[in-house]
């Protein structure tokens, strides 16, 4: 999922290998790397591992269509909304201490999620998982700089950390399919428990850094996160109960008030969670805005494609997980190519064409029908979309941290990842509303009708409902293409930086 980056120099004095007491033996460094890599993988894959299990969760717990998206969104909102606060907490109270607290909360929340008897407690557990991830993820990268000496050891650790971010989404999709098929959907949560306990046991090999002075921006966290939750809830409720519904209007009013208060607080407080000075540079705010749109479309791609493959095409969870491999290959290939191109071309000359390709892939998805083939339709559309998205990630990451003051490098990188998470939550809320409305226009309560038809073996009803539900998905894919094109417009207008001499300051941005 996302990561807050702290540079080596901000974690330890220049020329040192970290805080006093750094583990000197290769074995201890190996164990420390395993701990950080396992924690990062656990946090990242949790964004996608639940996607594969969504239909099984919906059937088992009777989750409503409107609330199904909240199983994904609740994690993304808590994670993205509290990520900056989690990074600041690590700076103030000790990164190893906050890392331990985050892993403990995440592990406990995974246990609660696996035991959840209804959708309310499941969504509550997902929120708690997001809180734990927001505490652990920012400190994980910073702990590399305090634990590993400068040179080959630290470079290796950084490479492994980045790899966990890259493979996390794929591992989550594959693992989610296998666990749901072989055991039960609850194991997509239970699997985190032994990993979390092993990570906690291994944190003694991590080295603490000196703490910063200052204080936490708790009012900023409350108003910012509360405003985003109110906005997403208003969008979701508006699609279900109407845009003039009383609670819908109250949610939008609360969102406006809270987000306004958040901006006022950030401008006036001495230790803001989100320093507004970072938005003065057009390349930086352009990168954030572009990543917001990329996240909006990408989260929805996983969500709707999973439902389409399992509900319409009848794929098993494990088959669905393997069906996503072309997406992973395309993303990895494009990220590798774009990381080399940034040294030769301006960021928008790489990200711009990439977003055009990604939008073309989404429009290809928008032509899906209930009987579309995997080899002739899904697989190539996945690969094309992934290629385009992979071309956008590296330039936007560099744009976010290029030219930033040294003390702000960590927060600048964290803001980019926050934009991706929040964009994903907002985009999924909007697109699921559009999808449900479009499907119900063709057949009232289309998703419920599809489940009834499948349960009663009423194939005529399954065919009608499947056509309506697929129509809803294609509307969402077309809207996602528009989001990528909106990102293209922002890139063309705002991102005017020249080619990058080095990408070493960029923090990894994680998919899913």
Short mmCIF file of C-alpha atoms in Angstrom, two decimals:
data_model
loop_
_atom_site.label_atom_id
_atom_site.label_comp_id
_atom_site.label_asym_id
_atom_site.label_seq_id
_atom_site.Cartn_x
_atom_site.Cartn_y
_atom_site.Cartn_z
CA UNK A 1 0.00 0.00 0.00
CA UNK A 2 1.72 3.13 0.80
CA UNK A 3 4.90 4.21 2.45
CA UNK A 4 6.25 7.25 4.17
CA UNK A 5 9.86 7.79 3.24
CA UNK A 6 12.55 9.21 5.47
CA UNK A 7 15.99 9.76 4.05
CA UNK A 8 19.10 8.43 5.65
CA UNK A 9 20.33 11.85 6.61
CA UNK A 10 17.18 12.71 8.48
CA UNK A 11 17.34 9.48 10.44
CA UNK A 12 20.97 9.60 11.45
CA UNK A 13 23.83 12.05 11.22
CA UNK A 14 25.70 12.08 7.92
CA UNK A 15 28.37 9.51 7.64
CA UNK A 16 27.02 7.25 10.33
CA UNK A 17 25.41 3.91 9.87
CA UNK A 18 22.51 4.59 12.13
CA UNK A 19 21.82 4.89 15.79
CA UNK A 20 24.10 3.53 18.40
CA UNK A 21 23.78 -0.14 18.88
CA UNK A 22 23.27 -1.02 15.27
CA UNK A 23 23.46 -4.73 14.71
CA UNK A 24 26.88 -5.51 13.36
CA UNK A 25 26.54 -9.14 12.37
CA UNK A 26 25.33 -10.19 8.95
CA UNK A 27 22.89 -12.61 10.58
CA UNK A 28 21.27 -9.85 12.61
CA UNK A 29 21.02 -7.61 9.56
CA UNK A 30 19.43 -10.48 7.65
CA UNK A 31 16.82 -10.95 10.39
CA UNK A 32 16.18 -7.21 10.50
CA UNK A 33 15.62 -7.18 6.74
CA UNK A 34 13.24 -10.12 7.01
CA UNK A 35 11.22 -8.28 9.68
CA UNK A 36 10.87 -5.10 7.64
CA UNK A 37 10.15 -6.94 4.38
CA UNK A 38 7.52 -9.18 6.00
CA UNK A 39 5.80 -6.20 7.59
CA UNK A 40 5.78 -4.26 4.33
CA UNK A 41 4.44 -7.24 2.39
CA UNK A 42 1.69 -7.80 4.95
CA UNK A 43 0.53 -4.17 4.81
CA UNK A 44 0.68 -3.93 1.01
CA UNK A 45 -0.98 -7.23 0.14
CA UNK A 46 -3.88 -6.54 2.50
CA UNK A 47 -5.17 -3.95 0.04
CA UNK A 48 -5.74 -6.63 -2.63
CA UNK A 49 -6.05 -9.94 -0.76
CA UNK A 50 -9.60 -9.07 0.31
CA UNK A 51 -10.70 -8.17 -3.24
CA UNK A 52 -10.70 -11.81 -4.33
CA UNK A 53 -12.74 -12.83 -1.28
CA UNK A 54 -15.41 -10.10 -1.68
CA UNK A 55 -18.07 -12.29 -3.35
CA UNK A 56 -17.59 -14.99 -0.70
CA UNK A 57 -17.85 -12.40 2.10
CA UNK A 58 -20.98 -10.93 0.54
CA UNK A 59 -22.69 -14.32 0.31
CA UNK A 60 -21.63 -15.51 3.78
CA UNK A 61 -22.41 -12.33 5.74
CA UNK A 62 -25.22 -10.96 3.56
CA UNK A 63 -23.32 -7.75 2.83
CA UNK A 64 -25.38 -5.22 0.89
CA UNK A 65 -24.14 -4.06 -2.51
CA UNK A 66 -23.67 -0.52 -1.16
CA UNK A 67 -21.59 -1.71 1.79
CA UNK A 68 -19.45 -4.14 -0.21
CA UNK A 69 -17.24 -1.29 -1.41
CA UNK A 70 -16.75 -0.20 2.22
CA UNK A 71 -14.81 -3.42 2.92
CA UNK A 72 -12.17 -2.00 0.57
CA UNK A 73 -12.71 1.70 1.23
CA UNK A 74 -12.64 1.57 5.03
CA UNK A 75 -9.06 0.25 4.95
CA UNK A 76 -7.95 2.75 2.30
CA UNK A 77 -9.49 5.72 4.12
CA UNK A 78 -8.03 4.86 7.51
CA UNK A 79 -4.64 4.05 5.97
CA UNK A 80 -4.45 7.09 3.71
CA UNK A 81 -6.08 9.48 6.15
CA UNK A 82 -3.76 8.64 9.05
CA UNK A 83 -0.55 7.91 7.11
CA UNK A 84 0.96 11.35 7.68
CA UNK A 85 0.04 11.26 11.38
CA UNK A 86 1.64 7.81 11.68
CA UNK A 87 4.86 9.10 10.14
CA UNK A 88 4.94 12.05 12.52
CA UNK A 89 4.26 9.77 15.51
CA UNK A 90 7.31 7.70 14.58
CA UNK A 91 9.47 10.83 14.43
CA UNK A 92 8.26 11.98 17.87
CA UNK A 93 7.88 8.79 19.90
CA UNK A 94 10.42 6.48 18.30
CA UNK A 95 10.07 4.65 15.01
CA UNK A 96 10.63 1.16 16.42
CA UNK A 97 8.08 1.78 19.18
CA UNK A 98 5.44 3.09 16.76
CA UNK A 99 6.26 0.30 14.27
CA UNK A 100 5.62 -2.27 16.99
CA UNK A 101 2.37 -0.60 17.97
CA UNK A 102 1.21 -0.54 14.35
CA UNK A 103 2.00 -4.22 13.77
CA UNK A 104 0.26 -5.17 17.04
CA UNK A 105 -2.89 -3.22 16.08
CA UNK A 106 -2.83 -4.66 12.55
CA UNK A 107 -2.47 -8.24 13.86
CA UNK A 108 -5.28 -7.83 16.40
CA UNK A 109 -7.52 -6.28 13.74
CA UNK A 110 -6.81 -9.24 11.44
CA UNK A 111 -7.99 -11.62 14.16
CA UNK A 112 -11.18 -9.58 14.64
CA UNK A 113 -11.77 -9.47 10.89
CA UNK A 114 -11.43 -13.24 10.59
CA UNK A 115 -13.91 -13.75 13.43
CA UNK A 116 -16.38 -11.06 12.30
CA UNK A 117 -19.97 -12.40 12.42
CA UNK A 118 -21.49 -9.53 10.39
CA UNK A 119 -20.60 -6.76 7.95
CA UNK A 120 -20.48 -4.03 10.60
CA UNK A 121 -17.77 -5.74 12.64
CA UNK A 122 -15.90 -6.71 9.47
CA UNK A 123 -15.80 -3.10 8.29
CA UNK A 124 -14.78 -2.03 11.80
CA UNK A 125 -11.89 -4.52 11.71
CA UNK A 126 -10.82 -3.16 8.32
CA UNK A 127 -10.73 0.38 9.75
CA UNK A 128 -8.56 -0.87 12.61
CA UNK A 129 -6.27 -2.61 10.11
CA UNK A 130 -5.89 0.71 8.29
CA UNK A 131 -4.94 2.42 11.56
CA UNK A 132 -2.30 -0.23 12.24
CA UNK A 133 -0.92 0.04 8.70
CA UNK A 134 -0.76 3.83 8.96
CA UNK A 135 1.39 3.48 12.10
CA UNK A 136 3.65 0.72 10.78
CA UNK A 137 4.26 1.65 7.13
CA UNK A 138 5.91 5.08 7.63
CA UNK A 139 8.35 3.71 10.19
CA UNK A 140 9.30 0.62 8.16
CA UNK A 141 11.29 2.56 5.57
CA UNK A 142 12.79 4.89 8.17
CA UNK A 143 14.01 1.89 10.20
CA UNK A 144 16.08 0.74 7.22
CA UNK A 145 18.13 3.92 7.47
CA UNK A 146 18.77 3.46 11.19
CA UNK A 147 19.43 -0.30 11.11
CA UNK A 148 21.53 -0.80 7.97
CA UNK A 149 24.93 0.84 7.41
CA UNK A 150 25.42 3.08 4.38
CA UNK A 151 26.54 1.19 1.29
CA UNK A 152 25.69 -2.26 -0.05
CA UNK A 153 23.72 -3.39 3.02
CA UNK A 154 21.39 -0.40 2.95
CA UNK A 155 21.03 -0.48 -0.84
CA UNK A 156 20.08 -4.17 -0.67
CA UNK A 157 17.55 -3.47 2.06
CA UNK A 158 16.01 -0.62 0.07
CA UNK A 159 15.77 -2.87 -2.99
CA UNK A 160 14.02 -5.63 -1.05
CA UNK A 161 11.66 -3.10 0.52
CA UNK A 162 10.72 -1.68 -2.88
CA UNK A 163 10.24 -5.21 -4.26
CA UNK A 164 7.76 -5.99 -1.48
CA UNK A 165 5.71 -3.00 -2.59
CA UNK A 166 5.81 -4.14 -6.19
CA UNK A 167 4.91 -7.80 -5.61
CA UNK A 168 2.52 -7.18 -2.73
CA UNK A 169 -0.50 -6.58 -4.93
CA UNK A 170 0.16 -9.74 -6.98
CA UNK A 171 0.85 -11.90 -3.92
CA UNK A 172 -2.35 -10.59 -2.36
CA UNK A 173 -4.45 -11.51 -5.38
CA UNK A 174 -2.95 -15.00 -5.68
CA UNK A 175 -2.95 -15.71 -1.94
CA UNK A 176 -6.51 -14.41 -1.59
CA UNK A 177 -7.67 -16.80 -4.28
CA UNK A 178 -5.90 -19.84 -2.85
CA UNK A 179 -6.96 -19.20 0.77
CA UNK A 180 -10.59 -18.50 -0.15
CA UNK A 181 -10.80 -21.60 -2.37
CA UNK A 182 -8.91 -24.09 -0.22
CA UNK A 183 -9.93 -22.88 3.25
CA UNK A 184 -12.38 -20.01 3.71
CA UNK A 185 -12.51 -16.23 3.13
CA UNK A 186 -11.75 -15.69 6.82
CA UNK A 187 -8.21 -16.94 6.22
CA UNK A 188 -7.37 -13.84 4.18
CA UNK A 189 -7.36 -12.21 7.65
CA UNK A 190 -6.05 -15.10 9.77
CA UNK A 191 -2.94 -15.43 7.58
CA UNK A 192 -1.71 -12.09 8.95
CA UNK A 193 -1.60 -13.36 12.54
CA UNK A 194 1.49 -15.64 12.38
CA UNK A 195 3.26 -13.10 10.15
CA UNK A 196 2.46 -10.27 12.56
CA UNK A 197 3.64 -12.25 15.60
CA UNK A 198 6.90 -13.18 13.84
CA UNK A 199 7.48 -9.53 12.91
CA UNK A 200 6.85 -8.41 16.50
CA UNK A 201 9.31 -11.01 17.80
CA UNK A 202 11.95 -9.83 15.34
CA UNK A 203 11.68 -6.10 16.05
CA UNK A 204 14.44 -6.41 18.67
CA UNK A 205 16.89 -6.56 15.75
CA UNK A 206 15.78 -3.11 14.56
CA UNK A 207 17.64 0.00 15.71
CA UNK A 208 15.87 3.04 17.14
CA UNK A 209 16.75 6.55 15.96
CA UNK A 210 16.87 9.86 17.75
CA UNK A 211 13.47 11.43 18.23
CA UNK A 212 12.40 14.79 16.87
CA UNK A 213 10.88 17.60 18.89
CA UNK A 214 7.38 18.92 18.32
CA UNK A 215 3.92 17.49 18.76
CA UNK A 216 1.27 15.51 16.91
CA UNK A 217 -1.32 17.37 14.84
CA UNK A 218 -4.28 15.48 16.32
CA UNK A 219 -6.89 18.14 15.36
CA UNK A 220 -5.62 17.95 11.78
CA UNK A 221 -5.92 14.16 11.76
CA UNK A 222 -9.47 14.28 13.16
CA UNK A 223 -10.77 16.95 10.78
CA UNK A 224 -8.96 15.61 7.70
CA UNK A 225 -9.89 11.95 8.12
CA UNK A 226 -13.40 12.79 9.34
CA UNK A 227 -13.99 15.04 6.35
CA UNK A 228 -12.88 12.36 3.89
CA UNK A 229 -15.06 9.69 5.53
CA UNK A 230 -18.06 12.04 5.43
CA UNK A 231 -17.44 12.76 1.76
CA UNK A 232 -17.16 9.09 0.77
CA UNK A 233 -20.23 8.19 2.85
CA UNK A 234 -22.22 11.00 1.22
CA UNK A 235 -21.30 9.78 -2.27
CA UNK A 236 -22.19 6.18 -1.41
CA UNK A 237 -25.46 7.08 0.31
CA UNK A 238 -26.45 9.48 -2.46
CA UNK A 239 -26.26 6.70 -5.02
CA UNK A 240 -28.35 4.40 -2.83
CA UNK A 241 -30.95 6.77 -1.32
CA UNK A 242 -30.90 9.82 -3.58
CA UNK A 243 -28.88 13.03 -3.65
CA UNK A 244 -31.57 15.03 -1.80
CA UNK A 245 -31.82 12.51 1.03
CA UNK A 246 -31.44 14.21 4.42
CA UNK A 247 -28.50 12.13 5.65
CA UNK A 248 -26.77 12.49 2.27
CA UNK A 249 -26.96 16.29 2.53
CA UNK A 250 -25.80 16.20 6.17
CA UNK A 251 -22.78 14.08 5.13
CA UNK A 252 -21.76 16.52 2.39
CA UNK A 253 -22.22 19.49 4.73
CA UNK A 254 -20.10 17.81 7.40
CA UNK A 255 -17.43 16.97 4.81
CA UNK A 256 -17.28 20.60 3.64
CA UNK A 257 -17.04 21.93 7.21
CA UNK A 258 -14.42 19.40 8.36
CA UNK A 259 -12.20 19.71 5.29
CA UNK A 260 -12.36 23.52 5.48
CA UNK A 261 -11.38 23.34 9.14
CA UNK A 262 -8.53 20.97 8.21
CA UNK A 263 -7.09 23.44 5.71
CA UNK A 264 -7.38 26.33 8.18
CA UNK A 265 -5.63 24.28 10.87
CA UNK A 266 -2.83 23.27 8.49
CA UNK A 267 -2.23 26.93 7.61
CA UNK A 268 -2.09 28.09 11.25
CA UNK A 269 -0.55 25.29 13.33
CA UNK A 270 3.17 25.27 14.03
CA UNK A 271 3.48 21.51 13.35
CA UNK A 272 0.99 20.71 10.58
CA UNK A 273 0.28 17.15 9.49
CA UNK A 274 0.24 18.35 5.87
CA UNK A 275 2.50 21.40 5.36
CA UNK A 276 0.76 23.59 2.79
CA UNK A 277 4.13 24.95 1.60
CA UNK A 278 4.57 21.68 -0.30
CA UNK A 279 1.77 22.71 -2.66
CA UNK A 280 3.45 25.93 -3.81
CA UNK A 281 5.44 24.06 -6.44
CA UNK A 282 3.28 23.27 -9.49
CA UNK A 283 5.15 20.05 -10.26
CA UNK A 284 4.51 18.77 -6.77
CA UNK A 285 0.80 19.53 -6.56
CA UNK A 286 0.46 18.32 -10.14
CA UNK A 287 2.03 15.00 -9.18
CA UNK A 288 -0.27 14.67 -6.17
CA UNK A 289 -3.38 15.46 -8.23
CA UNK A 290 -2.35 13.05 -10.99
CA UNK A 291 -1.76 10.27 -8.45
CA UNK A 292 -5.19 10.99 -6.96
CA UNK A 293 -6.78 10.30 -10.36
CA UNK A 294 -4.57 7.25 -10.98
CA UNK A 295 -5.61 5.78 -7.63
CA UNK A 296 -9.26 6.52 -8.38
CA UNK A 297 -9.27 4.42 -11.52
CA UNK A 298 -6.88 1.69 -10.41
CA UNK A 299 -8.69 0.68 -7.21
CA UNK A 300 -11.93 0.41 -9.18
CA UNK A 301 -10.24 -1.80 -11.79
CA UNK A 302 -9.40 -4.48 -9.22
CA UNK A 303 -12.82 -4.19 -7.57
CA UNK A 304 -15.05 -4.44 -10.64
CA UNK A 305 -12.89 -6.93 -12.54
CA UNK A 306 -12.94 -9.29 -9.55
CA UNK A 307 -16.74 -9.12 -9.35
CA UNK A 308 -17.06 -9.56 -13.12
CA UNK A 309 -14.81 -12.62 -13.25
CA UNK A 310 -16.45 -14.37 -10.30
CA UNK A 311 -20.11 -13.36 -10.64
CA UNK A 312 -20.47 -13.14 -14.41
CA UNK A 313 -17.83 -15.52 -15.79
CA UNK A 314 -18.10 -17.92 -12.83
CA UNK A 315 -14.37 -18.01 -12.03
CA UNK A 316 -13.28 -19.55 -8.75
CA UNK A 317 -11.32 -17.28 -6.38
CA UNK A 318 -8.01 -18.99 -7.17
CA UNK A 319 -8.61 -18.76 -10.93
CA UNK A 320 -9.42 -15.07 -10.48
CA UNK A 321 -6.13 -14.52 -8.67
CA UNK A 322 -4.10 -16.15 -11.45
CA UNK A 323 -6.11 -14.25 -14.07
CA UNK A 324 -4.54 -11.03 -12.77
CA UNK A 325 -0.98 -12.09 -13.66
CA UNK A 326 -0.92 -10.11 -16.95
CA UNK A 327 -1.71 -6.97 -14.95
CA UNK A 328 1.26 -7.61 -12.67
CA UNK A 329 3.60 -8.36 -15.58
CA UNK A 330 2.53 -5.22 -17.43
CA UNK A 331 2.98 -3.02 -14.37
CA UNK A 332 6.43 -4.42 -13.59
CA UNK A 333 7.63 -4.12 -17.19
CA UNK A 334 6.43 -0.53 -17.58
CA UNK A 335 7.83 0.58 -14.20
CA UNK A 336 11.22 -0.83 -15.16
CA UNK A 337 11.21 0.92 -18.53
CA UNK A 338 9.99 4.26 -17.16
CA UNK A 339 12.64 4.27 -14.41
CA UNK A 340 15.26 4.36 -17.20
CA UNK A 341 13.38 6.86 -19.38
CA UNK A 342 13.14 9.51 -16.62
CA UNK A 343 16.85 10.23 -17.01
CA UNK A 344 16.32 11.09 -20.70
CA UNK A 345 12.86 12.65 -20.93
CA UNK A 346 10.71 15.07 -18.94
CA UNK A 347 8.22 13.36 -16.56
CA UNK A 348 5.11 14.45 -18.46
CA UNK A 349 6.51 13.00 -21.71
CA UNK A 350 6.46 9.60 -19.97
CA UNK A 351 3.41 9.85 -17.71
CA UNK A 352 1.24 11.58 -20.33
CA UNK A 353 1.39 8.82 -22.97
CA UNK A 354 1.14 6.26 -20.16
CA UNK A 355 -2.18 7.73 -19.01
CA UNK A 356 -3.48 7.71 -22.59
CA UNK A 357 -2.61 4.00 -22.84
CA UNK A 358 -4.22 3.30 -19.43
CA UNK A 359 -7.40 5.10 -20.52
CA UNK A 360 -7.44 3.05 -23.74
CA UNK A 361 -7.22 -0.12 -21.64
CA UNK A 362 -10.15 1.00 -19.50
CA UNK A 363 -12.22 1.77 -22.60
CA UNK A 364 -11.41 -1.75 -23.78
CA UNK A 365 -12.84 -3.04 -20.49
CA UNK A 366 -15.90 -0.87 -21.13
CA UNK A 367 -16.78 -3.11 -24.11
CA UNK A 368 -17.06 -6.25 -21.93
CA UNK A 369 -20.13 -8.44 -22.32
CA UNK A 370 -21.39 -11.35 -20.17
CA UNK A 371 -19.73 -13.82 -22.53
CA UNK A 372 -16.42 -12.05 -23.21
CA UNK A 373 -13.39 -14.34 -23.41
CA UNK A 374 -10.33 -14.10 -21.20
CA UNK A 375 -7.67 -14.60 -23.88
CA UNK A 376 -9.29 -12.33 -26.45
CA UNK A 377 -10.58 -9.54 -24.22
CA UNK A 378 -9.69 -9.54 -20.52
CA UNK A 379 -6.01 -10.51 -20.75
CA UNK A 380 -4.94 -7.97 -23.39
CA UNK A 381 -7.00 -5.19 -21.79
CA UNK A 382 -5.36 -5.92 -18.43
CA UNK A 383 -1.88 -5.82 -19.91
CA UNK A 384 -2.51 -2.56 -21.80
CA UNK A 385 -3.99 -0.85 -18.72
CA UNK A 386 -1.09 -2.01 -16.54
CA UNK A 387 1.49 -0.81 -19.05
CA UNK A 388 -0.04 2.66 -19.01
CA UNK A 389 -0.27 2.84 -15.22
CA UNK A 390 3.30 1.59 -14.79
CA UNK A 391 4.51 4.41 -17.04
CA UNK A 392 2.84 6.94 -14.75
CA UNK A 393 4.08 5.85 -11.32
CA UNK A 394 7.81 6.56 -11.54
CA UNK A 395 7.57 10.08 -13.08
CA UNK A 396 4.91 11.13 -10.57
CA UNK A 397 6.99 9.82 -7.66
CA UNK A 398 9.99 11.81 -8.84
CA UNK A 399 7.83 14.89 -9.41
CA UNK A 400 6.62 14.73 -5.83
CA UNK A 401 10.10 14.80 -4.26
CA UNK A 402 12.12 16.69 -6.88
CA UNK A 403 13.46 19.97 -5.51
CA UNK A 404 11.83 19.54 -2.10
CA UNK A 405 13.65 20.81 0.98
CA UNK A 406 15.65 18.04 2.66
CA UNK A 407 13.57 18.07 5.85
CA UNK A 408 10.38 17.69 3.80
CA UNK A 409 11.42 14.74 1.62
CA UNK A 410 9.68 12.19 3.83
CA UNK A 411 6.41 14.08 4.09
CA UNK A 412 6.44 14.82 0.34
CA UNK A 413 6.73 11.12 -0.48
CA UNK A 414 4.07 10.21 2.09
CA UNK A 415 1.68 12.75 0.60
CA UNK A 416 1.99 11.09 -2.80
CA UNK A 417 1.04 7.72 -1.34
CA UNK A 418 -1.74 9.35 0.65
CA UNK A 419 -3.10 10.85 -2.57
CA UNK A 420 -3.17 7.38 -4.14
CA UNK A 421 -5.06 5.85 -1.19
CA UNK A 422 -7.56 8.68 -0.83
CA UNK A 423 -8.05 8.81 -4.59
CA UNK A 424 -8.78 5.09 -4.56
CA UNK A 425 -11.40 5.45 -1.83
CA UNK A 426 -13.12 8.43 -3.46
CA UNK A 427 -12.95 6.87 -6.93
CA UNK A 428 -14.42 3.58 -5.76
CA UNK A 429 -17.25 5.41 -3.99
CA UNK A 430 -18.10 7.36 -7.14
CA UNK A 431 -17.71 4.47 -9.58
CA UNK A 432 -19.62 1.92 -7.46
CA UNK A 433 -22.47 4.44 -7.26
CA UNK A 434 -22.42 4.91 -11.04
CA UNK A 435 -22.23 1.16 -11.61
CA UNK A 436 -25.12 0.31 -9.28
CA UNK A 437 -27.31 3.07 -10.75
CA UNK A 438 -26.62 1.97 -14.34
CA UNK A 439 -27.29 -1.70 -13.56
CA UNK A 440 -30.54 -0.91 -11.71
CA UNK A 441 -31.74 1.23 -14.60
CA UNK A 442 -31.64 -1.90 -16.77
CA UNK A 443 -33.06 -4.22 -14.11
CA UNK A 444 -34.22 -3.08 -10.63
CA UNK A 445 -31.99 -4.50 -7.88
CA UNK A 446 -29.88 -6.17 -10.56
CA UNK A 447 -27.18 -7.56 -8.24
CA UNK A 448 -29.75 -9.06 -5.85
CA UNK A 449 -31.60 -10.55 -8.83
CA UNK A 450 -28.34 -12.15 -10.00
CA UNK A 451 -27.79 -13.79 -6.62
CA UNK A 452 -31.41 -15.00 -6.52
CA UNK A 453 -31.08 -16.46 -9.99
CA UNK A 454 -27.84 -18.26 -9.16
CA UNK A 455 -29.32 -19.67 -5.93
CA UNK A 456 -32.52 -20.90 -7.58
CA UNK A 457 -30.89 -22.03 -10.84
CA UNK A 458 -33.19 -19.64 -12.74
CA UNK A 459 -30.97 -19.26 -15.79
CA UNK A 460 -33.29 -16.83 -17.54
CA UNK A 461 -33.05 -14.46 -14.57
CA UNK A 462 -29.27 -15.03 -14.36
CA UNK A 463 -28.93 -14.02 -18.01
CA UNK A 464 -31.02 -10.82 -17.61
CA UNK A 465 -29.37 -9.83 -14.35
CA UNK A 466 -25.90 -10.69 -15.64
CA UNK A 467 -26.41 -8.42 -18.61
CA UNK A 468 -27.58 -5.55 -16.37
CA UNK A 469 -24.75 -5.98 -13.85
CA UNK A 470 -22.15 -6.18 -16.64
CA UNK A 471 -23.57 -2.97 -18.10
CA UNK A 472 -23.02 -1.34 -14.71
CA UNK A 473 -19.41 -2.51 -14.65
CA UNK A 474 -18.74 -1.16 -18.15
CA UNK A 475 -20.13 2.25 -17.16
CA UNK A 476 -17.67 2.25 -14.23
CA UNK A 477 -14.78 1.32 -16.53
CA UNK A 478 -15.66 4.15 -18.93
CA UNK A 479 -15.77 6.57 -16.00
CA UNK A 480 -12.37 5.26 -14.82
CA UNK A 481 -10.98 6.04 -18.27
CA UNK A 482 -12.24 9.61 -17.80
CA UNK A 483 -10.35 9.75 -14.47
CA UNK A 484 -7.12 8.74 -16.17
CA UNK A 485 -7.72 11.40 -18.83
CA UNK A 486 -8.31 13.96 -16.06
CA UNK A 487 -4.91 12.94 -14.67
CA UNK A 488 -3.47 13.46 -18.15
CA UNK A 489 -4.91 16.99 -18.25
CA UNK A 490 -3.35 17.81 -14.87
CA UNK A 491 0.00 16.38 -15.98
CA UNK A 492 -0.02 18.40 -19.21
CA UNK A 493 -0.97 21.61 -17.40
CA UNK A 494 1.01 21.45 -14.16
CA UNK A 495 3.98 19.09 -14.49
CA UNK A 496 6.61 21.03 -16.44
CA UNK A 497 9.80 19.68 -14.84
CA UNK A 498 12.72 18.67 -17.04
CA UNK A 499 14.35 15.27 -17.15
CA UNK A 500 15.54 13.85 -13.83
CA UNK A 501 19.24 13.26 -13.31
CA UNK A 502 18.61 10.71 -10.57
CA UNK A 503 15.67 8.88 -9.13
CA UNK A 504 17.35 7.85 -5.91
CA UNK A 505 15.32 10.19 -3.73
CA UNK A 506 12.01 8.78 -4.83
CA UNK A 507 10.15 6.62 -2.41
CA UNK A 508 8.41 3.55 -3.77
CA UNK A 509 4.74 3.96 -4.59
CA UNK A 510 2.75 0.85 -4.02
CA UNK A 511 0.02 -0.62 -6.15
CA UNK A 512 -3.26 -1.80 -4.85
#
